[in-house]
Every structure is written in C-alpha cells, then in structure tokens.
Amino acid sequence: MTTTTETAGLAFPRFERALAVGDAGEGVGVVDELLDRGVEPTVLLLDVISEAQRRIGERWQRGEWSVAQEHIATGVSVAATEAIARWVRRLPVTRGRIVVGCAEREWHSLPALVIATGLRERGWNVAYLGACTPASRLSAYLHDAGPDAVAVSCSVAWALPGTRQFVEAGTSAGIPVIAGGIALGADDTRARALGATAWAPGLREAADVVETLPAVVEPARPLGAEELAEQRGLELNHRTLVETLRRRWRPQDTFTEGTPEHSDIAVVVGDCAEQSLCALQGALLTGDGRLLGDTATWVRSVLSARRVPEARVTALATELGLLLRDYPRAAALLRAHWPGAA
Amino acid sequence: MDTALDHAGEPPSRPAGHRGEAAFLLDASPQLAGSLNVRRIVLNALRLAVPVLGDRAVLALFDGRGVTLSACDTDGAPLPPVLVPRLAEDSALGRIRRAGRPELLHVVPGAGSADGFAGLLPDAGLRASMAGPGPAEVLGVGLTARGSTAGALIAVRGEGQGFTRADLALAEEFARHAAVTLDAARLYEERRHVATTLQASLRPPELPSVPGVRVAARYRTGQERLDIGGDFYDVHGGPGDISVVVGDVCGKGVEAAVLTGKARQTIKTAARFDRSPAAILAALNDVLYADRSDRFVTVACARLRPAPDGAGTLATIAVAGHPPPLVLRRDGTVEEPELAGTLAGVLPDLRYEEAAVLLEPGDAMLLYTDGVYEAHGRDGLFGQDRLRALLPGYAGASPETLCEIVEQRVMEHLDGRGHDDIALLAVRCGE
C-alpha cells in the first residue's frame, strides 16, 4: 500500500509540467485529484506546491527561466493552493483567529497563502490579507478583528522594514506576531531582532509555535537608533544608489551590446544591485551580517550561471564599499560579511 | 523545537513607592491604548493588572442588565468569558455600576463574607479559580470614563497582602486608563458595525465562476485603511452571456464609493433588459444625468459570448470616457480596439459605439482604471506605454497572474507614493 506522500510524489511530475506550460486548470486538477484520493492538505502544500516553487526559483537562478515564466508558473501554484484552501474551508473552526499576510513590498504571497491554508486545516479561523499590505491597513484590521496572533511571511530582504512595521502594529496592540520566510534566514536571529514573538521557518513549525504563543505581548522594543537612521537613509536614497551602482558596475559589458546575453545580464544586474542594497538594509535592521554573505553567494551563482567572469563579479564588493561612504555601520557590516569587501 | 522567543525577562513585581507606581502607569498606559478592540484591551488590562494590582484579576464589563466576566488562567491564557445575564442591583458589583465607588472585601471561605464575594464576582467557577481555598483580599474598582462606569476591575490577593491606600489609588488610576480606552473601543466597535453593514454592498464583489472564460480582478484603494473607493468592477450574467465592467466615479473615498454603488446597480439592472454594452452605457448615462448631480462616471463594459462558429469568445465592447480594454493575444501581441465614448452623467441622450473583438483560446483582455496609468512615481506617470510593454511577457498567463503583475509593477513604480484607487479585471478565454 502506498502512503499519501508517495501518491503525491507520483503526481509531482504532472504538476511541474502544468507549471512549466502555465496551465492553471491542470495544476488545480492534479491537486483536486490528490485531495479526492485522501492526500492530506499539508502534504500537498509542502511536498507538491512548496517543492515545485523551490525548483522554479532554482530554474530562474540558473538562467533557464525568465521572470515572466516564473510569475506564470507561480500563478498556477497559487491557483492550486486556492483549490486546497477551498477544500479546507469545509473543515470546522475549532481554534482562535489568526491574521496571515505579507508586509509592504512583499509580493511573494504564496508562502503566506500556504501558511494560511495549513493553519485553517488545523482549525484556526484564518484571515488572509495577501501580498503587500500596508501596516496601517493591518492595524485597522487588528482593531476590527482583535485576533489571537498575526503571522507575517517575508521572502525578500526588501520587505524586512515592512515586516518590522507588521511586528510593531501587532505587538503594540498586545498581539503576538510570528515571523517566517526565507528572508528571515535559517534561525531565529532576524525574527528576534525585529521583535517578533516567535519565528517559524515553515508551515509545520508555524502550526506548532502558534500553540505556545502568549495571549498578550509587550510592544516590540525600539530598534537601535543609529542602525535605524542608516537603514532609513539607504531606503530613502535607494533608487539613486541602485542607479549609481548599475552605472559603475557593468558586468554585462563582458558581452557585446545588442546580444541576448548582454540584455539578459543587464536585467539580472538590476536584481543584483537591488538585492545587495536591500541586504544591507536588512543587515542594519537585524544585525545579522549573514544576509550579506548569502546575497554575495546568490549574486555569484546567478552571474556564474550566465558566464560572467570572476573579476566582474567581485567588482561588486568594491563598488558597494565606495557607495557606502556616508553609511559607516553599513560599510562595517559589508567589510565583515561580504567576501572580498575591503 | 521551541521557537518562541522570550522577551519578557524577569516577571514584573509589585511597585515600591511612588516612583514604581508612576513607572507602572507610564508603562501600562500605551499598552492599554495600543488597541481599539474591546477583547484585546480586556486581555491587555488583565495581563498588566497581574501581579502588580493582584495575584489574579477579573475584568467585568456591564452589558445591558447583565455583566460579562473575563479572566485568565494561571498561565495567562484567556478563559472563555462568562456572561451573567442579570446583575443584582444591591450586590457589590451592582453598587460599583451605580456609584462607581470601590469595594474592598476580606474573604474567609465558609464565613458570611463569602456572600459579599459572590456579590462582587457573581460566578462560582471564577470565584473558585480566583481565590483558592484560603482567605483572600478582594478589591473591586469601577472602570469609569467620560462620566459613566462601563465595568469593574476585580483584583484578588492572598491573605496578609491586603490593599493599602496607595494600592487602591494605583488600582483606580489604572482603571481610569483602561476605562478611557475601553470606552473609545466600544464606540469604535459600534460605529464599525454600522459602517461595515452599510459598506457591504459597496465592496468589490466576489467573482462568479463562468464556464469557458476565467475572470480575475484586483482592487487597491487609494486610502489604505478603507476597503471601498471610487473605482469598481463587476461581473454578471449567465452561462454563455456575461458582462464584465470596470469603472471610475469622480472623487474618492466614501462619497465616491456611494456613487459606485449606484453605478454598479444601474449597470446591473440595465443589463437585465439589454446586454449590449452600448445600451447599458446609454441607460447609465440617462439615469445619472436625470439625477442632475454634477458627478460623472467613466466605464469600460464588455459582453462575452461564445463565438458563433464555436471557437473562442466574442467580446462586444463599449466605453464611456474610459480607455478601451487591452487585448493580449496568445502570441504576445497587444491590441487596443479603436473605440471612444463620452463619460456618463453629464450630457443628455448619449449614444455609444461598440467594437467587436474575437478572443481565441489563450487570448486575454485587461480592463483597468486610471489609477494604473496615472500612478505617479519618480520617473513620472506609469503610463499606457509601460502597461503595454509589460504585457507581452505574460501572454498565456492566468488572469490572476496578469492582474497581479500589473498591480505589482504599478506599486513598484509608485515606490511608496500615494495613489488613486486602482481596479483591474482580466478575462482569459478558455481552451
């Protein structure tokens, strides 16, 4: 007899094909069929949908897929997750109320939708706010609904400042906040620094930790004033800094202008510049320099996959250092954690 | 793995002297004021009250003739609230309600004082869990704000740790802070209930599922805290013949939302008599013009039916002062039907022209409002050109993905700047 995990595993290639061709109907069909065959929603959420999404990210990173392809495939995953969400809504509500969402600048709503769906399966009364929710809107919702907890998902470092605002909105109303998502890293350092009540790297952990939350928490402590001032400065000048970086650091010039390689890398370079500066902001907010090390690794893999020579890749560290002359704390973090930065 | 992060540190103890009391109130006040939700304020107040004011605490909220009692267990987890439907006027709690004056009791189990305890805390279960088997000191203070007593805070201490005058003064001051916040929250909840009920018909609708086409929509109000605004979308009709509508009324916020409700209803009613978009817009114009208000509406309206030869969907489109929908072909080509029409509500007896577009399987159509192209970012307006340039990469995408990517790009373009309401509706013709 096959287990439900094996059943889901057998259907996985079909689901991946649906993502590759952008066929939402087929994606939903695969999920509906597995639910009918008794596969648990959590298994589908983790072993099918989250796993497929992880592979999409890798395909983009290796340069095999465009951003649009990635979006279209994610759209199929969202449709499939919504099908699971419809299915779990038939289950009775047996626990308290939880608000799940993403902060401003966070457009990756799927992880939050996965968490929302998984918590609903476990009997929580979940309100899902979706992507890019301003903190003022969250606050209004918290006043209206008075939930037992807030769960915030953060996938990109760019959304860490907004995630901190979510923490402030929740905890200043006395409501505990669970934070998770890849931008929060592999341990609780960043969640703790942002003032979250708990850290949950995934659905199973979130489901466990939500049981242990205090009913009331104190307002999150203020962040370090100097770090915060530098982060705000970087945020305010972000566009200018990204443009300066793009102008000075031009790894695409390895290739002839007008070639597909040149234009592909010009786009990727924008992402690398954005990510690096966002990682600096995140490191200032959380004190976690690993954000920089991880971003350096990511930049390297993205550019190496596109055959950019080593010297052009390492030039980024130098350019970043030059850019941060007015930001001593950010510059110190860069030197300490970005390989090759001096 | 235990992932809960412990920020609490040392549990707070009872304050010593004036400085400790002042610090307690200074700390408690913003925490009490942090929420406008009655249930959350009750939880916050209970947590703050223990152990400073008592070893255990109950919050009583008067409600009509009865009272609702809230408390936490020894771990601080909230117990289910107890509703006592009728509160005796001459009980200790009844006296607090009428006079707002504090009540202090020394409770000895089995003695006559137990009756007094029942008068202050009219639920046997809560009395047992609050006071335990031994003697106890019990203090009840009124939650009085803006001239009325909304409830009471009941604090319980073990024997020998009686309440001093300073303790009483501290409890009363704390109760005043809690009462002001609770009063504001109750008012907020009452008003919110009215607002939510009135808003229900003005909110963006749930989309019906329509055979043969997939429809998705997005709505983002310019005023972040509101769910309603001056843009609207709608989908109605039945299998084989549906109408999709996106529109924008002049103005923003609540006043505009009221007009969107009227426009939506008029369009829906007009569509019951004649589904042709030109006829619908003419009817809308007549109704709005007859009102003699100076308000106007812009609308794009499309009627979707299966193509006569069976392959694809035939879209008939009309616009009133609104850009025509963009058609995104499966191969990435973007088309805009040539079509114009005057905005509705200002001039009498308008007639509208129609354009017909055949949508083949995999083709999509996007309806949008000016919140998209007039989004003002650092690099100027988002504009129609950016919108058209964005779409080809999303040929064949689901309508949800189309709406999402447009919304995302517009918000990125704005980069935190304020914006007008944004409404998007995408239709994709099925295989």
mmCIF file of C-alpha atoms in Angstrom, chain A residues 37-150:
data_model
loop_
_atom_site.group_PDB
_atom_site.id
_atom_site.type_symbol
_atom_site.label_atom_id
_atom_site.label_comp_id
_atom_site.label_asym_id
_atom_site.label_seq_id
_atom_site.Cartn_x
_atom_site.Cartn_y
_atom_site.Cartn_z
ATOM 1 C CA ARG A 37 -7.593 10.306 -3.126
ATOM 2 C CA GLY A 38 -7.118 11.251 0.519
ATOM 3 C CA VAL A 39 -3.775 13.055 0.390
ATOM 4 C CA GLU A 40 -3.624 15.459 3.345
ATOM 5 C CA PRO A 41 -3.652 19.174 2.505
ATOM 6 C CA THR A 42 -0.390 19.686 4.429
ATOM 7 C CA VAL A 43 1.380 17.064 2.293
ATOM 8 C CA LEU A 44 0.157 18.822 -0.848
ATOM 9 C CA LEU A 45 1.160 22.233 0.441
ATOM 10 C CA LEU A 46 4.664 21.140 1.412
ATOM 11 C CA ASP A 47 5.633 18.229 -0.835
ATOM 12 C CA VAL A 48 3.945 19.373 -4.018
ATOM 13 C CA ILE A 49 3.422 23.123 -4.062
ATOM 14 C CA SER A 50 6.321 24.389 -1.935
ATOM 15 C CA GLU A 51 8.692 21.875 -3.511
ATOM 16 C CA ALA A 52 7.671 22.896 -7.034
ATOM 17 C CA GLN A 53 8.144 26.553 -6.130
ATOM 18 C CA ARG A 54 11.608 25.855 -4.791
ATOM 19 C CA ARG A 55 12.537 24.316 -8.138
ATOM 20 C CA ILE A 56 11.106 27.279 -10.041
ATOM 21 C CA GLY A 57 13.416 29.568 -8.069
ATOM 22 C CA GLU A 58 16.371 27.386 -8.992
ATOM 23 C CA ARG A 59 15.436 27.446 -12.677
ATOM 24 C CA TRP A 60 15.407 31.239 -12.652
ATOM 25 C CA GLN A 61 18.666 31.335 -10.737
ATOM 26 C CA ARG A 62 20.309 29.048 -13.336
ATOM 27 C CA GLY A 63 19.092 31.379 -16.067
ATOM 28 C CA GLU A 64 16.745 28.765 -17.564
ATOM 29 C CA TRP A 65 13.564 30.741 -16.937
ATOM 30 C CA SER A 66 12.614 34.388 -17.374
ATOM 31 C CA VAL A 67 10.933 36.389 -14.628
ATOM 32 C CA ALA A 68 7.658 36.258 -16.600
ATOM 33 C CA GLN A 69 7.861 32.453 -16.835
ATOM 34 C CA GLU A 70 8.483 32.319 -13.100
ATOM 35 C CA HIS A 71 5.416 34.506 -12.500
ATOM 36 C CA ILE A 72 3.207 32.459 -14.761
ATOM 37 C CA ALA A 73 4.262 29.216 -13.077
ATOM 38 C CA THR A 74 3.717 30.739 -9.637
ATOM 39 C CA GLY A 75 0.233 31.743 -10.795
ATOM 40 C CA VAL A 76 -0.507 28.060 -11.354
ATOM 41 C CA SER A 77 0.750 27.230 -7.848
ATOM 42 C CA VAL A 78 -1.442 29.978 -6.395
ATOM 43 C CA ALA A 79 -4.491 28.605 -8.217
ATOM 44 C CA ALA A 80 -3.692 25.102 -6.912
ATOM 45 C CA THR A 81 -3.238 26.398 -3.353
ATOM 46 C CA GLU A 82 -6.548 28.246 -3.593
ATOM 47 C CA ALA A 83 -8.142 24.933 -4.550
ATOM 48 C CA ILE A 84 -6.716 23.415 -1.343
ATOM 49 C CA ALA A 85 -7.910 26.484 0.576
ATOM 50 C CA ARG A 86 -11.444 25.927 -0.740
ATOM 51 C CA TRP A 87 -11.232 22.307 0.385
ATOM 52 C CA VAL A 88 -10.043 23.087 3.936
ATOM 53 C CA ARG A 89 -12.717 25.741 4.397
ATOM 54 C CA ARG A 90 -15.209 22.881 4.743
ATOM 55 C CA LEU A 91 -13.482 21.813 7.973
ATOM 56 C CA PRO A 92 -14.851 23.180 11.247
ATOM 57 C CA VAL A 93 -13.219 26.129 13.020
ATOM 58 C CA THR A 94 -12.049 24.884 16.420
ATOM 59 C CA ARG A 95 -9.467 27.462 17.446
ATOM 60 C CA GLY A 96 -8.879 31.192 17.653
ATOM 61 C CA ARG A 97 -8.405 33.798 14.998
ATOM 62 C CA ILE A 98 -5.162 34.443 13.130
ATOM 63 C CA VAL A 99 -4.289 37.065 10.553
ATOM 64 C CA VAL A 100 -1.792 35.959 7.885
ATOM 65 C CA GLY A 101 -0.207 38.291 5.372
ATOM 66 C CA CYS A 102 2.797 39.941 3.808
ATOM 67 C CA ALA A 103 4.164 43.367 4.589
ATOM 68 C CA GLU A 104 4.613 46.198 2.147
ATOM 69 C CA ARG A 105 6.983 45.450 -0.766
ATOM 70 C CA GLU A 106 6.435 41.708 -0.338
ATOM 71 C CA TRP A 107 4.770 40.370 -3.466
ATOM 72 C CA HIS A 108 5.519 36.702 -2.827
ATOM 73 C CA SER A 109 2.135 35.914 -1.373
ATOM 74 C CA LEU A 110 2.253 32.168 -1.982
ATOM 75 C CA PRO A 111 4.189 31.236 1.212
ATOM 76 C CA ALA A 112 1.652 33.228 3.256
ATOM 77 C CA LEU A 113 -1.207 31.524 1.420
ATOM 78 C CA VAL A 114 0.361 28.140 2.188
ATOM 79 C CA ILE A 115 0.621 29.038 5.902
ATOM 80 C CA ALA A 116 -2.933 30.414 5.934
ATOM 81 C CA THR A 117 -4.280 27.253 4.306
ATOM 82 C CA GLY A 118 -2.318 24.926 6.594
ATOM 83 C CA LEU A 119 -3.456 26.753 9.735
ATOM 84 C CA ARG A 120 -7.063 26.698 8.518
ATOM 85 C CA GLU A 121 -6.754 22.929 8.069
ATOM 86 C CA ARG A 122 -5.786 22.745 11.747
ATOM 87 C CA GLY A 123 -8.956 24.560 12.791
ATOM 88 C CA TRP A 124 -7.723 28.141 13.086
ATOM 89 C CA ASN A 125 -10.023 30.890 11.912
ATOM 90 C CA VAL A 126 -7.665 32.481 9.409
ATOM 91 C CA ALA A 127 -7.947 35.880 7.769
ATOM 92 C CA TYR A 128 -5.596 36.029 4.784
ATOM 93 C CA LEU A 129 -4.571 39.547 3.810
ATOM 94 C CA GLY A 130 -2.397 38.633 0.813
ATOM 95 C CA ALA A 131 0.604 40.425 -0.658
ATOM 96 C CA CYS A 132 1.918 43.885 0.054
ATOM 97 C CA THR A 133 -0.311 45.009 2.913
ATOM 98 C CA PRO A 134 0.464 48.465 4.353
ATOM 99 C CA ALA A 135 0.934 48.436 8.143
ATOM 100 C CA SER A 136 -1.872 50.987 8.534
ATOM 101 C CA ARG A 137 -4.250 48.586 6.842
ATOM 102 C CA LEU A 138 -3.085 45.745 9.097
ATOM 103 C CA SER A 139 -3.639 47.986 12.125
ATOM 104 C CA ALA A 140 -7.192 48.796 11.049
ATOM 105 C CA TYR A 141 -7.787 45.078 10.626
ATOM 106 C CA LEU A 142 -6.326 44.293 14.057
ATOM 107 C CA HIS A 143 -8.627 46.850 15.684
ATOM 108 C CA ASP A 144 -11.597 45.380 13.863
ATOM 109 C CA ALA A 145 -10.919 41.695 14.376
ATOM 110 C CA GLY A 146 -8.815 41.570 17.556
ATOM 111 C CA PRO A 147 -7.120 38.308 16.515
ATOM 112 C CA ASP A 148 -5.077 35.990 18.762
ATOM 113 C CA ALA A 149 -1.995 36.219 16.567
ATOM 114 C CA VAL A 150 -0.501 37.716 13.415
#
